Structure formats: structure tokens, C-alpha cells
Tab-separated table of C-alpha atoms in Angstrom:
chain	number	residue	atom	x	y	z
A	13	UNK	CA	-11.560	2.802	19.696
A	14	UNK	CA	-10.129	2.337	16.168
A	15	UNK	CA	-6.597	3.207	15.660
A	16	UNK	CA	-4.729	5.236	13.452
A	17	UNK	CA	-1.433	3.399	11.419
A	18	UNK	CA	1.004	6.349	9.523
A	19	UNK	CA	1.782	5.060	6.544
A	20	UNK	CA	5.158	6.049	6.142
A	21	UNK	CA	5.906	5.109	2.173
A	22	UNK	CA	5.622	8.557	1.067
A	23	UNK	CA	8.076	9.427	3.134
A	24	UNK	CA	10.430	7.047	2.105
A	25	UNK	CA	10.213	7.934	-1.544
A	26	UNK	CA	10.595	11.992	-0.826
A	27	UNK	CA	13.807	10.673	0.718
A	28	UNK	CA	15.098	8.068	-2.236
A	29	UNK	CA	14.470	11.225	-4.666
A	30	UNK	CA	17.894	12.762	-3.249
A	31	UNK	CA	19.932	9.561	-2.039
A	32	UNK	CA	20.989	10.523	1.450
A	33	UNK	CA	18.792	10.210	4.595
A	34	UNK	CA	16.841	13.322	4.463
A	35	UNK	CA	13.738	12.953	5.291
A	36	UNK	CA	14.875	9.945	7.770
A	37	UNK	CA	12.250	7.868	8.256
A	38	UNK	CA	13.039	5.881	11.478
A	39	UNK	CA	12.823	9.538	13.200
A	40	UNK	CA	9.367	10.584	11.254
A	41	UNK	CA	8.379	7.305	12.486
A	42	UNK	CA	9.220	7.708	16.441
A	43	UNK	CA	7.728	11.400	15.765
A	44	UNK	CA	4.323	9.701	14.562
A	45	UNK	CA	4.163	7.597	17.914
A	46	UNK	CA	5.019	11.167	19.686
A	47	UNK	CA	2.367	12.826	18.131
A	48	UNK	CA	-0.179	9.868	18.872
A	49	UNK	CA	-0.443	7.942	16.223
A	50	UNK	CA	-0.889	4.461	17.428
A	51	UNK	CA	0.777	2.382	14.532
A	52	UNK	CA	3.606	2.536	11.797
A	53	UNK	CA	2.688	1.154	8.719
A	54	UNK	CA	5.478	0.241	6.105
A	55	UNK	CA	5.082	-1.446	2.485
A	56	UNK	CA	8.385	-2.870	0.948
A	57	UNK	CA	8.157	-3.774	-2.457
A	58	UNK	CA	10.669	-5.952	-4.270
A	59	UNK	CA	11.786	-2.445	-6.239
A	60	UNK	CA	12.880	-0.464	-2.562
A	61	UNK	CA	11.439	2.749	-4.725
A	62	UNK	CA	10.280	3.927	-1.547
A	63	UNK	CA	10.557	1.947	1.910
A	64	UNK	CA	13.889	-0.571	1.905
A	65	UNK	CA	14.119	-3.545	3.555
A	66	UNK	CA	16.722	-2.438	5.460
A	67	UNK	CA	14.354	0.280	6.760
A	68	UNK	CA	12.048	-2.126	7.970
A	69	UNK	CA	15.516	-3.730	10.153
A	70	UNK	CA	15.972	0.114	11.551
A	71	UNK	CA	12.117	0.731	12.191
A	72	UNK	CA	11.469	-2.138	14.290
A	73	UNK	CA	13.344	-1.697	17.183
A	74	UNK	CA	11.868	1.870	17.848
A	75	UNK	CA	8.126	1.200	17.728
A	76	UNK	CA	6.367	1.492	21.197
A	77	UNK	CA	2.827	0.848	19.892
A	78	UNK	CA	2.112	-1.445	16.742
A	79	UNK	CA	3.810	-1.740	13.686
A	80	UNK	CA	2.374	-3.196	11.115
A	81	UNK	CA	4.300	-4.442	7.528
A	82	UNK	CA	1.880	-4.964	4.317
A	83	UNK	CA	3.349	-6.702	1.044
A	84	UNK	CA	3.055	-9.552	-1.666
A	85	UNK	CA	3.807	-12.647	0.282
A	86	UNK	CA	7.199	-13.559	-1.544
A	87	UNK	CA	10.498	-15.356	-0.040
A	88	UNK	CA	12.417	-12.802	0.557
A	89	UNK	CA	8.980	-10.724	2.141
A	90	UNK	CA	8.733	-13.551	4.126
A	91	UNK	CA	12.137	-13.990	5.212
A	92	UNK	CA	11.999	-10.280	6.393
A	93	UNK	CA	8.955	-10.329	8.630
A	94	UNK	CA	9.666	-13.347	9.682
A	95	UNK	CA	12.919	-12.156	11.255
A	96	UNK	CA	11.805	-9.060	12.440
A	97	UNK	CA	8.651	-10.116	13.810
A	98	UNK	CA	6.332	-6.880	13.519
A	99	UNK	CA	3.119	-6.867	15.427
A	100	UNK	CA	0.576	-7.713	12.033
A	101	UNK	CA	1.549	-8.690	8.641
A	102	UNK	CA	-1.252	-7.251	5.942
A	103	UNK	CA	-1.003	-9.716	2.745
A	104	UNK	CA	-1.269	-7.535	-0.212
A	105	UNK	CA	-1.909	-9.117	-3.826
A	106	UNK	CA	0.868	-6.612	-5.025
A	107	UNK	CA	2.549	-7.239	-8.907
A	108	UNK	CA	6.265	-6.320	-8.254
A	109	UNK	CA	5.865	-2.744	-10.784
A	110	UNK	CA	2.691	-1.871	-9.566
A	111	UNK	CA	2.419	1.956	-8.605
A	112	UNK	CA	-0.013	1.008	-5.993
A	113	UNK	CA	-2.924	-1.932	-4.574
A	114	UNK	CA	-5.561	-1.630	-6.464
A	115	UNK	CA	-7.353	-4.870	-5.617
A	116	UNK	CA	-7.814	-7.385	-2.840
A	117	UNK	CA	-6.828	-11.378	-2.890
A	118	UNK	CA	-9.182	-13.900	-4.184
A	119	UNK	CA	-9.435	-16.018	-0.390
A	120	UNK	CA	-10.760	-18.947	-2.532
A	121	UNK	CA	-8.960	-19.401	-4.838
A	122	UNK	CA	-5.635	-18.492	-3.417
A	123	UNK	CA	-6.871	-20.668	-0.484
A	124	UNK	CA	-4.020	-23.288	-0.053
A	125	UNK	CA	-1.751	-20.414	-0.187
A	126	UNK	CA	-2.697	-18.103	1.855
A	127	UNK	CA	-3.429	-20.613	4.547
A	128	UNK	CA	0.203	-21.569	4.262
A	129	UNK	CA	1.390	-18.155	4.882
A	130	UNK	CA	-1.060	-17.199	7.947
A	131	UNK	CA	-0.189	-20.316	9.218
A	132	UNK	CA	3.138	-19.540	9.086
A	133	UNK	CA	2.992	-16.010	10.456
A	134	UNK	CA	0.917	-17.542	13.184
A	135	UNK	CA	3.922	-20.082	14.643
A	136	UNK	CA	5.981	-16.818	14.501
A	137	UNK	CA	3.880	-14.528	17.193
A	138	UNK	CA	2.672	-12.276	14.092
A	139	UNK	CA	-0.542	-11.338	13.189
A	140	UNK	CA	-1.974	-11.859	9.942
A	141	UNK	CA	-4.342	-9.559	7.917
A	142	UNK	CA	-5.501	-10.217	4.478
A	143	UNK	CA	-6.567	-7.204	2.216
A	144	UNK	CA	-9.543	-7.680	0.460
A	145	UNK	CA	-12.324	-5.978	-1.638
A	146	UNK	CA	-15.789	-5.319	0.526
A	147	UNK	CA	-17.143	-8.584	-0.329
A	148	UNK	CA	-19.081	-10.796	2.603
A	149	UNK	CA	-17.623	-13.815	0.336
A	150	UNK	CA	-14.062	-12.958	0.724
A	151	UNK	CA	-14.136	-11.984	4.392
A	152	UNK	CA	-15.656	-15.517	4.951
A	153	UNK	CA	-13.092	-16.973	2.993
A	154	UNK	CA	-9.847	-15.151	4.852
A	155	UNK	CA	-11.300	-16.486	7.934
A	156	UNK	CA	-11.149	-20.102	5.993
A	157	UNK	CA	-7.456	-19.386	5.733
A	158	UNK	CA	-6.932	-18.638	9.513
A	159	UNK	CA	-6.356	-15.058	9.178
A	160	UNK	CA	-6.859	-12.871	11.914
A	161	UNK	CA	-8.091	-9.555	10.238
A	162	UNK	CA	-9.017	-8.460	7.113
A	163	UNK	CA	-8.375	-5.309	5.449
A	164	UNK	CA	-11.001	-3.834	3.564
A	165	UNK	CA	-9.660	-1.965	0.029
A	166	UNK	CA	-11.108	1.034	1.155
A	167	UNK	CA	-10.610	2.775	-2.785
A	168	UNK	CA	-13.802	2.785	-4.413
A	169	UNK	CA	-15.677	3.950	-1.183
A	170	UNK	CA	-13.989	7.127	-1.335
A	171	UNK	CA	-14.071	7.079	-5.170
A	172	UNK	CA	-17.764	7.350	-4.759
A	173	UNK	CA	-17.685	9.274	-1.599
A	174	UNK	CA	-18.467	13.304	-2.998
A	175	UNK	CA	-21.133	11.419	-5.481
A	176	UNK	CA	-22.929	9.207	-3.236
A	177	UNK	CA	-21.408	8.467	0.492
A	178	UNK	CA	-24.214	6.219	1.233
A	179	UNK	CA	-24.377	3.703	-1.554
A	180	UNK	CA	-20.708	4.081	-1.721
A	181	UNK	CA	-20.346	2.927	2.113
A	182	UNK	CA	-23.209	0.194	1.792
A	183	UNK	CA	-20.720	-2.752	0.580
A	184	UNK	CA	-18.602	-2.349	3.241
A	185	UNK	CA	-20.861	-1.965	5.887
A	186	UNK	CA	-22.228	-5.770	4.473
A	187	UNK	CA	-18.350	-6.844	4.649
A	188	UNK	CA	-17.398	-5.322	7.859
A	189	UNK	CA	-20.866	-6.809	9.392
A	190	UNK	CA	-19.840	-10.421	8.220
A	191	UNK	CA	-16.206	-10.319	9.591
A	192	UNK	CA	-17.775	-9.264	13.067
A	193	UNK	CA	-20.344	-12.173	12.524
A	194	UNK	CA	-17.235	-14.620	11.971
A	195	UNK	CA	-14.998	-13.479	14.699
A	196	UNK	CA	-12.517	-11.782	12.444
A	197	UNK	CA	-10.688	-8.264	13.378
A	198	UNK	CA	-11.383	-5.713	10.603
A	199	UNK	CA	-9.274	-3.091	9.398
A	200	UNK	CA	-9.226	-0.366	6.457
A	201	UNK	CA	-6.966	1.217	4.190
A	202	UNK	CA	-6.172	3.288	0.653
A	203	UNK	CA	-7.308	6.490	-0.337
A	204	UNK	CA	-9.144	7.205	3.270
A	205	UNK	CA	-8.621	10.738	3.892
A	206	UNK	CA	-9.950	13.927	6.025
A	207	UNK	CA	-12.505	14.319	3.668
A	208	UNK	CA	-13.920	10.903	3.847
A	209	UNK	CA	-12.905	9.305	7.265
A	210	UNK	CA	-15.024	10.365	9.906
A	211	UNK	CA	-17.943	8.865	7.824
A	212	UNK	CA	-16.665	5.525	7.306
A	213	UNK	CA	-15.879	5.863	10.679
A	214	UNK	CA	-19.436	6.460	11.680
A	215	UNK	CA	-20.752	3.732	9.775
A	216	UNK	CA	-18.803	1.364	10.874
A	217	UNK	CA	-17.074	1.903	14.419
A	218	UNK	CA	-16.056	-1.715	14.716
A	219	UNK	CA	-13.385	-0.606	12.956
A	220	UNK	CA	-9.736	-2.244	14.971
A	221	UNK	CA	-7.200	0.293	12.574
A	222	UNK	CA	-6.984	2.446	9.502
A	223	UNK	CA	-3.963	2.468	7.506
A	224	UNK	CA	-3.372	6.116	5.781
A	225	UNK	CA	-0.404	6.941	4.311
A	226	UNK	CA	-0.655	9.314	1.152
A	227	UNK	CA	-3.401	11.677	1.892
A	228	UNK	CA	-1.482	12.155	5.496
A	229	UNK	CA	1.307	13.163	4.165
A	230	UNK	CA	-0.660	15.059	1.447
A	231	UNK	CA	-2.002	16.751	4.181
A	232	UNK	CA	1.064	17.355	6.657
A	233	UNK	CA	2.479	19.187	3.933
A	234	UNK	CA	-0.158	21.879	4.236
A	235	UNK	CA	-0.544	21.814	8.298
A	236	UNK	CA	2.524	20.266	9.692
A	237	UNK	CA	2.665	16.175	11.099
A	238	UNK	CA	1.722	17.117	14.286
A	239	UNK	CA	-1.902	19.108	13.388
A	240	UNK	CA	-2.368	16.539	10.524
A	241	UNK	CA	-2.283	13.448	12.792
A	242	UNK	CA	-4.309	15.674	15.480
A	243	UNK	CA	-6.986	16.175	12.619
A	244	UNK	CA	-7.036	12.021	11.281
A	245	UNK	CA	-7.084	11.154	15.527
A	246	UNK	CA	-10.244	13.419	15.846
A	247	UNK	CA	-12.150	12.245	12.777
A	248	UNK	CA	-11.789	8.470	14.715
A	249	UNK	CA	-13.966	9.923	17.367
């Protein structure tokens, strides 16, 4: 079964707009799990414009499923994750001022760096996942770095879905098949939604986990968080 990990960054964005603690991201994490989510994802950035490092510390003790922390493995990020020891760390090549993730790691040119990071995570009992484009060569490179999983950057699939979903999914099937062939775990994330999630899962059912935030929180504004999570779980059946 493909797990649903809910990214709660956008909840923190709303909270930060007013400077208080409403909505409470810790309570939202608890509620997401209570409503059926099999994991919680956060992506703290250096400017803390949404999830803050302290949020990560506050959320960690209350997680009962899986805790996935995404981010650029700069020194402060690595200090944070080795302190709180989440279930999984997803390595993303974000610039400090980047609005959102828009590409995966080059696991060939960055192999030495990523190998060191994956080794550090493994020694701390943390599963590693590298965010990559849908390219079998990058997937194979992630294996050489010692990663446990890859997360496929699915924005190109989402962008092409309405025009020609069969064409849009094709490179993702190739990358996913390579991950399965070499024994890498497989995650997916970025712009997956109720519009395109079911087909993605139908075509790549061996996906271990999807991390979904922006679309899910947007849907929750209309349907409520509980009903929205229910619909995303149904899309993964």
C-alpha cells in the first residue's frame, strides 16, 4: 500500500502571517494522523518562512506514524535532523531563497557529497531519500550514493497530465522501474493532487509513499481536513 504523508508547510505559512500560533501546526499534525494520514512531512527552510526549526522539535515527540523532514542538507539542517532523528530525511537541492522545489539532485556530479550525507543519516538510524528528476540515470546514481529511497519530482507529470497523461507518466514509469530493479525504495511528490494522483498510483502502484501538501491544504479549505485526507487515501487505493 502506498502511504500518504501530509506536508503541513502551508499550515505554518498561514500561522506565520499573523505571528501567533493559529493554526497550531502541532495540533494539525496530530489531527492529520487521526484522520488517517500515514505520515507527516515538513520542509524547514533557512528563512523559516513556514515550518520553523522549533516546529520540527515540537512535532517530533507527537508523531505516531512516520516523520519525514525534507530540505537542503546544509550544516544547520543536518544538525537539526541528527538531533530529532525522524523516520526519513529527503534531500532536496533548494537554494536558500527558493519559493518551492523545482528540480532534483544530480546524483552523478554530487555523488561524493550525497554519499557523505547518506552515510551520516544511516549512522543516526535515519532512512535517506534523494529527490530526483524522473531519469533512470539519476535513480541509479542515488543507489550509488547509498540512499535508501528516491523521491521522484512529479511536477512535470502534473503539468502534462491534462494534455496527455500517458505521455506525462512515461518517464516516471521508466524511473520507477529502475528503482525497483536496483532495490531502491520509491517515493513521489510535488503537485500531486486529487486530479492526477489516482492515475499516477495506478501506473506505478509500487510507490512506497507520496508526500502531498499544497494541493491537499487547498482542498481542505473547501472540504475540511478530515474529508480531504479521506479522499486522498481513496485515490491511493
